[in-house]
CSV table of C-alpha atoms and ligand atoms in Angstrom, one decimal:
chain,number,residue,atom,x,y,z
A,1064,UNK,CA,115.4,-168.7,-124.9
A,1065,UNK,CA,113.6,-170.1,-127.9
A,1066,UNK,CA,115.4,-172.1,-130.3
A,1067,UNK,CA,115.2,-170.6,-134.2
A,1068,UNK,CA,114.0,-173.0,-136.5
A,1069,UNK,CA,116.4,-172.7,-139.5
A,1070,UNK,CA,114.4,-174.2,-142.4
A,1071,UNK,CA,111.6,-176.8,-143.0
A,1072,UNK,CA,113.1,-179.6,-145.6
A,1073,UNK,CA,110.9,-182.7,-147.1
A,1074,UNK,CA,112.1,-185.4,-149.3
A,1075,UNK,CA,110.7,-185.6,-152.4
A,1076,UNK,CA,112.5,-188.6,-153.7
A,1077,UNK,CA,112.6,-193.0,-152.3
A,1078,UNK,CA,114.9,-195.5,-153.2
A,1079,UNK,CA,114.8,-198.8,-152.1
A,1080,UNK,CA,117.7,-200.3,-150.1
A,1081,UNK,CA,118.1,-204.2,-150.4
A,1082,UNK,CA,114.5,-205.8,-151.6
A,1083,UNK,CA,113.1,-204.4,-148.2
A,1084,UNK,CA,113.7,-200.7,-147.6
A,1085,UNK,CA,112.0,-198.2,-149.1
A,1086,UNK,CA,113.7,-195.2,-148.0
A,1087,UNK,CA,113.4,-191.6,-147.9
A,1088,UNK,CA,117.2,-190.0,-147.4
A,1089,UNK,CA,116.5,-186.8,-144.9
A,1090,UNK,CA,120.3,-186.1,-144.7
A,1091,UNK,CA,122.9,-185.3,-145.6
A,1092,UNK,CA,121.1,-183.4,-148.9
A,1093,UNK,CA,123.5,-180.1,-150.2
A,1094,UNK,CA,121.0,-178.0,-147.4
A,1095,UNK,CA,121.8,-180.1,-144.7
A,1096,UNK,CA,125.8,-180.9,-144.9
A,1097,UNK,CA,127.7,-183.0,-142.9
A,1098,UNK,CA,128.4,-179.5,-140.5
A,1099,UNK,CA,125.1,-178.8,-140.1
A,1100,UNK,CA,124.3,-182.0,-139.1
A,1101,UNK,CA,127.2,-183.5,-137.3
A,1102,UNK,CA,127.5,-185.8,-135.2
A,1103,UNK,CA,125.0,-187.6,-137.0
A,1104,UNK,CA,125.6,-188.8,-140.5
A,1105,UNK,CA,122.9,-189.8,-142.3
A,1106,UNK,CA,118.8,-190.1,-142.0
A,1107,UNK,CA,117.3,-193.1,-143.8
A,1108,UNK,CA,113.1,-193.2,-143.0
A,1109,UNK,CA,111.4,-196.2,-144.2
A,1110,UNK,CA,108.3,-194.9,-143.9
A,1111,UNK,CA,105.0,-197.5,-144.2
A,1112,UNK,CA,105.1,-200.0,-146.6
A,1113,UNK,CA,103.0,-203.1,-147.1
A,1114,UNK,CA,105.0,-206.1,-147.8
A,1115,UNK,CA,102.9,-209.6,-149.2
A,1116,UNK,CA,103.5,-212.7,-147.7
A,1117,UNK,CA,106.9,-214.4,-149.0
A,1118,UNK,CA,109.0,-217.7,-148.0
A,1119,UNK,CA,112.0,-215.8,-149.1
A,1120,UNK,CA,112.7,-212.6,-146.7
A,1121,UNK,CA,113.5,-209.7,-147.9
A,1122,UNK,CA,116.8,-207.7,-147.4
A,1123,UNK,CA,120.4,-206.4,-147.6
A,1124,UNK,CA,123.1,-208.9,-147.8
A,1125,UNK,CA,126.1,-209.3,-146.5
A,1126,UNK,CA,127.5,-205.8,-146.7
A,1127,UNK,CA,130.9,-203.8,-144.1
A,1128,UNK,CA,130.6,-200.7,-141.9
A,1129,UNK,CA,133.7,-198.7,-140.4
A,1130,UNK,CA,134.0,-195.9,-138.6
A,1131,UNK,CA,130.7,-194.8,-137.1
A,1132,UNK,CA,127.5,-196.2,-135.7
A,1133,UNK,CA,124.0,-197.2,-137.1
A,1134,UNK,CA,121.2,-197.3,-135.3
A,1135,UNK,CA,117.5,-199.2,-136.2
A,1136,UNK,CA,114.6,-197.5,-135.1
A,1137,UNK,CA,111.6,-200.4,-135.4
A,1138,UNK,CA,108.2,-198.7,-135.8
A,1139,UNK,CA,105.9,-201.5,-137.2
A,1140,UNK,CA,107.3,-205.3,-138.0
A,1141,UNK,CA,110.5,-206.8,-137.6
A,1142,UNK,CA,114.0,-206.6,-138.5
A,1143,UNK,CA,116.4,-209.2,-138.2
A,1144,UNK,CA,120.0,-208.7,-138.5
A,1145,UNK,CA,123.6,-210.7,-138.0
A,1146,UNK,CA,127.0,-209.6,-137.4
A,1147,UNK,CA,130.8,-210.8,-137.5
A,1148,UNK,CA,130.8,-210.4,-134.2
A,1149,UNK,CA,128.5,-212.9,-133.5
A,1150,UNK,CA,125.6,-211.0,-132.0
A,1151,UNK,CA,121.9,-211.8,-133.7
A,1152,UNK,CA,119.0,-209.7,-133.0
A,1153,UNK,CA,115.2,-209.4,-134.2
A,1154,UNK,CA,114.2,-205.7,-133.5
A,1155,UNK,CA,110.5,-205.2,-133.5
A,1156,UNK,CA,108.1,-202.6,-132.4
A,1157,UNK,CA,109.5,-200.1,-129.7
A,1158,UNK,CA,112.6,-201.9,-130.2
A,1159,UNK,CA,116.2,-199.8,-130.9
A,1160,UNK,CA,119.2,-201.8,-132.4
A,1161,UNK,CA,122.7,-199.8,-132.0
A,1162,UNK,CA,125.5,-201.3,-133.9
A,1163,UNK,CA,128.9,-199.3,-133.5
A,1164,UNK,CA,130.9,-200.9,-136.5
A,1165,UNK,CA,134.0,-198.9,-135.1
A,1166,UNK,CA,136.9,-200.6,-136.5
A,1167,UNK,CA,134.6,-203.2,-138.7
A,1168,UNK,CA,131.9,-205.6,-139.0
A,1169,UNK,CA,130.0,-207.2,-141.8
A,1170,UNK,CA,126.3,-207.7,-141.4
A,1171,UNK,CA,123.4,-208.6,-143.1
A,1172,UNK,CA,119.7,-206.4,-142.4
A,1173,UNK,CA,116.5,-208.8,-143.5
A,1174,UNK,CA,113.1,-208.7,-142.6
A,1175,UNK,CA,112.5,-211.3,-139.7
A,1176,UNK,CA,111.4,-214.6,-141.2
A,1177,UNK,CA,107.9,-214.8,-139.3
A,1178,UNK,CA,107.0,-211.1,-140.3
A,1179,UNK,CA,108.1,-211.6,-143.9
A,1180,UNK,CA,105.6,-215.3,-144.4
A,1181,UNK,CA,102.8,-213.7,-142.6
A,1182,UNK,CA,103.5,-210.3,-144.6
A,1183,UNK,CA,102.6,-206.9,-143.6
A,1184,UNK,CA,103.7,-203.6,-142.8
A,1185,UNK,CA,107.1,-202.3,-141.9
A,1186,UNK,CA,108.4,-198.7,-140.6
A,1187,UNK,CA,111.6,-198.1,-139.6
A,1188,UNK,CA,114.7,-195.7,-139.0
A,1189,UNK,CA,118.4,-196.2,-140.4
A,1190,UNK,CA,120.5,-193.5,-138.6
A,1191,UNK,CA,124.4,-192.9,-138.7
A,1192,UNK,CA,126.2,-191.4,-135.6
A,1193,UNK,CA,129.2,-190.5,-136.8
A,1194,UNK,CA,132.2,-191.5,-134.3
A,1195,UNK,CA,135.4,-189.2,-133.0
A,1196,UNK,CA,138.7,-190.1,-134.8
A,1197,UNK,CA,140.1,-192.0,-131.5
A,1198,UNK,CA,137.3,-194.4,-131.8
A,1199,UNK,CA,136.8,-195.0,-135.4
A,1200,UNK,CA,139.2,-197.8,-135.4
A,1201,UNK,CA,137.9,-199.5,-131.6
A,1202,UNK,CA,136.5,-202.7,-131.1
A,1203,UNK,CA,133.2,-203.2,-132.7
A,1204,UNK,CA,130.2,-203.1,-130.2
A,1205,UNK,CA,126.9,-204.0,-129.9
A,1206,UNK,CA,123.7,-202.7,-128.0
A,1207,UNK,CA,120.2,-204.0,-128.2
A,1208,UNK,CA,117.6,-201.7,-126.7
A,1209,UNK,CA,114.6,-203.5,-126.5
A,1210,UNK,CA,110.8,-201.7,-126.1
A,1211,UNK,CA,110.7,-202.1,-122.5
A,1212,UNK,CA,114.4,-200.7,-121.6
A,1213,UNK,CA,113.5,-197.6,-123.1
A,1214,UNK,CA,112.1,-195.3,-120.4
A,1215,UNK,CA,108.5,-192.8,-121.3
A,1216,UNK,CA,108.3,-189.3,-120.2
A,1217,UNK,CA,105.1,-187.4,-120.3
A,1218,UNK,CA,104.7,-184.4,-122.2
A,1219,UNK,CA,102.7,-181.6,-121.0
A,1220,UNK,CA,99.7,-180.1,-122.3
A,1221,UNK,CA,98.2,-183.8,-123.3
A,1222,UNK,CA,101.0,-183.9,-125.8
A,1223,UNK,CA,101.8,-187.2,-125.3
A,1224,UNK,CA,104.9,-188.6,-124.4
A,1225,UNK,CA,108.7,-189.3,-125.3
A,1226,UNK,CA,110.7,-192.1,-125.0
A,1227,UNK,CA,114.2,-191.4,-124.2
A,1228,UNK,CA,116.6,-193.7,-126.7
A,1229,UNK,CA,119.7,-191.7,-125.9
A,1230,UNK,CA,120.6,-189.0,-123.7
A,1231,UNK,CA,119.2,-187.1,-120.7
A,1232,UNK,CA,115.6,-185.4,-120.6
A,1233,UNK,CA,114.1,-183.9,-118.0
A,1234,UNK,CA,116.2,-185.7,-115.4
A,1235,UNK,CA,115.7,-189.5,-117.4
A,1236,UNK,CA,118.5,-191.4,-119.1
A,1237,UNK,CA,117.8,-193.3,-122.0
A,1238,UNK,CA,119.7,-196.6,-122.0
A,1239,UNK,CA,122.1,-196.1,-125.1
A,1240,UNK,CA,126.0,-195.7,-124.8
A,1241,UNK,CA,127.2,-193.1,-126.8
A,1242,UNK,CA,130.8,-192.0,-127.2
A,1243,UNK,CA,130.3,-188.4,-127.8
A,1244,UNK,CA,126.8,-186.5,-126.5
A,1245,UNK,CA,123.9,-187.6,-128.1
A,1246,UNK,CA,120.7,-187.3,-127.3
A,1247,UNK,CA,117.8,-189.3,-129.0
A,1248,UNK,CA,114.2,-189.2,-128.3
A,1249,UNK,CA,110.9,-190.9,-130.0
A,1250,UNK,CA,107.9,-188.5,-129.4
A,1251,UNK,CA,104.7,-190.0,-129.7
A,1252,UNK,CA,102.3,-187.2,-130.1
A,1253,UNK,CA,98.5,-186.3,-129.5
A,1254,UNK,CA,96.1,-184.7,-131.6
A,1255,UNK,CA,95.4,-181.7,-129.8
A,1256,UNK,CA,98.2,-181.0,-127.3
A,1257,UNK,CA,100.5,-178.5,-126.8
A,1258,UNK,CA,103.8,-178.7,-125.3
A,1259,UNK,CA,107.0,-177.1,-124.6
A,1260,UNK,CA,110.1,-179.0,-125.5
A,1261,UNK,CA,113.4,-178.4,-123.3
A,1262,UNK,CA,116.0,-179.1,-125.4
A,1263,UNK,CA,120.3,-179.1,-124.8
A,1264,UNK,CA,121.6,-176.0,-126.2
A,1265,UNK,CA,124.8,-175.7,-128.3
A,1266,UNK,CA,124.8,-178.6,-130.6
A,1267,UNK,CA,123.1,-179.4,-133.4
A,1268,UNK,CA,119.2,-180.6,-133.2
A,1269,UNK,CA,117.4,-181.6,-135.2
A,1270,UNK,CA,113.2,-182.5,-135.7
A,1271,UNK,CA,111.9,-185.0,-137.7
A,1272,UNK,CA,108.1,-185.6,-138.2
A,1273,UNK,CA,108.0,-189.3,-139.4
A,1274,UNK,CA,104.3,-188.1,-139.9
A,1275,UNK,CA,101.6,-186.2,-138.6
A,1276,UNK,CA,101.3,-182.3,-138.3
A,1277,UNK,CA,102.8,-180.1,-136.0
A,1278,UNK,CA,103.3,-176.3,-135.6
A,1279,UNK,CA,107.0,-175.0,-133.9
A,1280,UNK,CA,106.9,-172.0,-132.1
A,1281,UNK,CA,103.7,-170.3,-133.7
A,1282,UNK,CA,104.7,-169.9,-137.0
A,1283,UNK,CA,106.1,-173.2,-138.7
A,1284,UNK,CA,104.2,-176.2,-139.9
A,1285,UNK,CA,105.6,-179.4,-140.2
A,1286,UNK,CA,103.6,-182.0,-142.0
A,1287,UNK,CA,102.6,-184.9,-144.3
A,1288,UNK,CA,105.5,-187.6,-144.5
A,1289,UNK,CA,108.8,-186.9,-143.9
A,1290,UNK,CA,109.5,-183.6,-142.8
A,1291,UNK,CA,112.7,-182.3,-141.1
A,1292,UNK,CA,113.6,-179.2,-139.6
A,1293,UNK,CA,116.9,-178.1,-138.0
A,1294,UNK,CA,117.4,-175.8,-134.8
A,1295,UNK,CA,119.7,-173.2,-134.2
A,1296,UNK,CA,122.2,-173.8,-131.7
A,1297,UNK,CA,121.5,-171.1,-129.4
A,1298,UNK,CA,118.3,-171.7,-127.3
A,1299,UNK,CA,116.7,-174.2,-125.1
A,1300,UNK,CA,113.6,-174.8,-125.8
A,1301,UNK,CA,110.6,-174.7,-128.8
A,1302,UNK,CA,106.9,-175.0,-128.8
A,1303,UNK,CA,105.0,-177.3,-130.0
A,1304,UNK,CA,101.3,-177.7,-131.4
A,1305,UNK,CA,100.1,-181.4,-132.7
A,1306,UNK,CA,97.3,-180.8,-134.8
A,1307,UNK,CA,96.7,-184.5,-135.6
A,1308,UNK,CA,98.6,-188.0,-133.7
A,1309,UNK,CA,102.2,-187.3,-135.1
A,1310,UNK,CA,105.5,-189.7,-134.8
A,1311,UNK,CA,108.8,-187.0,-133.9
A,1312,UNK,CA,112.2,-188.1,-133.5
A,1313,UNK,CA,114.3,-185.3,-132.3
A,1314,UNK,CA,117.8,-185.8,-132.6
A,1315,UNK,CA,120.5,-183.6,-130.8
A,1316,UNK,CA,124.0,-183.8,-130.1
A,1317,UNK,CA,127.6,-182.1,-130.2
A,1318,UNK,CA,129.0,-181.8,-133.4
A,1319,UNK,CA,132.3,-183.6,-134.0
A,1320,UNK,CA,134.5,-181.1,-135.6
A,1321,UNK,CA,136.8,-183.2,-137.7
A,1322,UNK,CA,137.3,-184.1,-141.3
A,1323,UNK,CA,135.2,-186.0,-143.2
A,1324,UNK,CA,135.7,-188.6,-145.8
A,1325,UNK,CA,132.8,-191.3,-146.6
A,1326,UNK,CA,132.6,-193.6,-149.2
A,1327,UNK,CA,129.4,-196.0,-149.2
A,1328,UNK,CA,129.3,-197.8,-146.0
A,1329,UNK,CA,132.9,-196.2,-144.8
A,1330,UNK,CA,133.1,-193.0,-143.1
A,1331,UNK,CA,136.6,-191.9,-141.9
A,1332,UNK,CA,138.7,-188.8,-141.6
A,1333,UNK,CA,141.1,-189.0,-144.8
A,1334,UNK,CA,140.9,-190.6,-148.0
A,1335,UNK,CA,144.1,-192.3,-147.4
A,1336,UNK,CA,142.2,-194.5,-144.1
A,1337,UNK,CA,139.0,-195.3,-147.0
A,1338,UNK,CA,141.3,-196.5,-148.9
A,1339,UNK,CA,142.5,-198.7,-146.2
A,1340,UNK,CA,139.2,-199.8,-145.2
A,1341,UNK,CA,138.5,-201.3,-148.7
A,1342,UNK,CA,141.4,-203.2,-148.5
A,1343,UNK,CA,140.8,-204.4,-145.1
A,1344,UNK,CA,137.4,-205.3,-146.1
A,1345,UNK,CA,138.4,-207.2,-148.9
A,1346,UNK,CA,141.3,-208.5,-147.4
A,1347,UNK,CA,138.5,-209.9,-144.9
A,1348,UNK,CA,139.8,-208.2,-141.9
A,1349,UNK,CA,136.0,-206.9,-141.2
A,1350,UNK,CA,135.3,-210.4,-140.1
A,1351,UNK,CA,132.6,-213.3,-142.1
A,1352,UNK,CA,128.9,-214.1,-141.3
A,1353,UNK,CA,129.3,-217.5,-140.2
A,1354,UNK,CA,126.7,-219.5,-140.8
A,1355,UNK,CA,123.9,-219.9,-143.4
A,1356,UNK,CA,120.9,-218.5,-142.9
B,1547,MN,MN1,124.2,-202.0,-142.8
């Protein structure tokens, strides 16, 4: 059975996170909530952007996380990052950084100090996988996923290929630990092909054209920059038609049906544990970047 596709949603509007992330938010937007999206929290696209040649890298400071995951999608140039826990980590090209702040970590994001003197383009994804409640206050973890780790699966129809982050397709793992199903894959697409995607049925699923053009099941065109489009639930598969090279990250997984309560980097189940976490964060609890970059 073919899955529906519920709506086609752009992003009109960027901001710029740090000094070094210009970002396009796909979710959560009032169309796509929290329960239409869950388990994933939040889309951030960085989509290309030409940086000059500095001495002084760009980024985001020293900042906490608690209760859920974020993971760095690297298209072009480098990211370099640094925990309280100890664990630095350049993620370039191919390259897939999951961070599961759990209980708490402090970390800083900057461009990578040879990328930002010679200068040049970077493309990247920020998403959040939200985590059940019985793990939102575990140990912190850590998972780099570098280029090479991450295994390709041909598409048919000269469609191109996917490369399986997280999750199970068509009988290949992708390397990632999750702690609730989630399955992640980066589709690198061919002009011309056509291709039928299997997909898991039940959850939430979600498509989202970095760039390119596609058309889903006949009838819907995604295109341009930053296009997303949610699946029904029901289903297990949908067509697809690339009319030019495209870059699709499809995104599935089971929804976590708890409460919700987010503020900034925090995402918990009640207001009373945000509260918390702002007082464990200043109370430095979350841990320290050691030393100086
Ligand atoms: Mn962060």
């Amino acid at each position: 059975m073919t899955k529906k596709v519920l709506g086609i949603y752009e992003s009109g509007s960027t901001h710029w996170v740090g000094n070094a992330f210009h970002v396009r938010t796909m979710f959560p937007t009032h169309r796509l909530t929290h329960q239409a999206v869950s388990p994933f929290l939040l889309l951030d696209y960085a989509g290309p952007t030409e940086f000059p040649a500095t001495e002084r890298p760009r980024g985001v400071g020293e900042h906490p996380h608690r209760g859920f995951e974020t993971v760095t999608i690297v298209y072009q140039g480098k990211v370099a990052h640094r925990d309280s826990g100890g664990n630095p980590g350049v993620v370039g090209p191919g390259d897939v950084q999951w961070m599961t702040a759990a209980s708490g970590v402090v970390h800083e994001e900057y461009q990578e100090q040879e990328f930002a003197r010679t200068g040049g383009t970077l493309e990247m994804v920020q998403l959040w996988v939200n985590l059940p409640k019985a793990r939102k206050m575990a140990p912190p973890a850590y998972q780099t996923l570098l280029s090479e780790q991450i295994p390709a699966v041909q598409l048919g129809g000269g469609a191109g290929f996917a490369r399986i982050i997280a999750g199970e397709w068509e009988g290949e793992q992708g390397p990632a630990r999750t702690f609730t199903p989630v399955h992640l894959y980066d589709l690198r697409l061919r002009e011309g092909g056509t291709a039928d995607l299997r997909l898991p049925s039940g959850g939430n699923t979600l498509l989202f054209l970095l760039r390119g053009s596609v058309t889903l099941n006949g009838a819907h065109k995604l295109e341009g920059e930053a296009a997303i489009a949610p699946l029904g639930r029901e289903g297990d598969d949908v067509s697809i038609a690339v009319h030019e090279d495209s870059l699709l990250l499809v995104l599935s997984g089971a929804p976590i049906e708890e409460p919700i309560a987010a503020y900034g980097p925090f995402v918990m189940n009640t207001q009373r544990e945000l509260l918390q976490a702002m007082e464990d964060y200043r109370a430095g609890k979350m841990g320290h970047l050691m030393a100086a970059r």
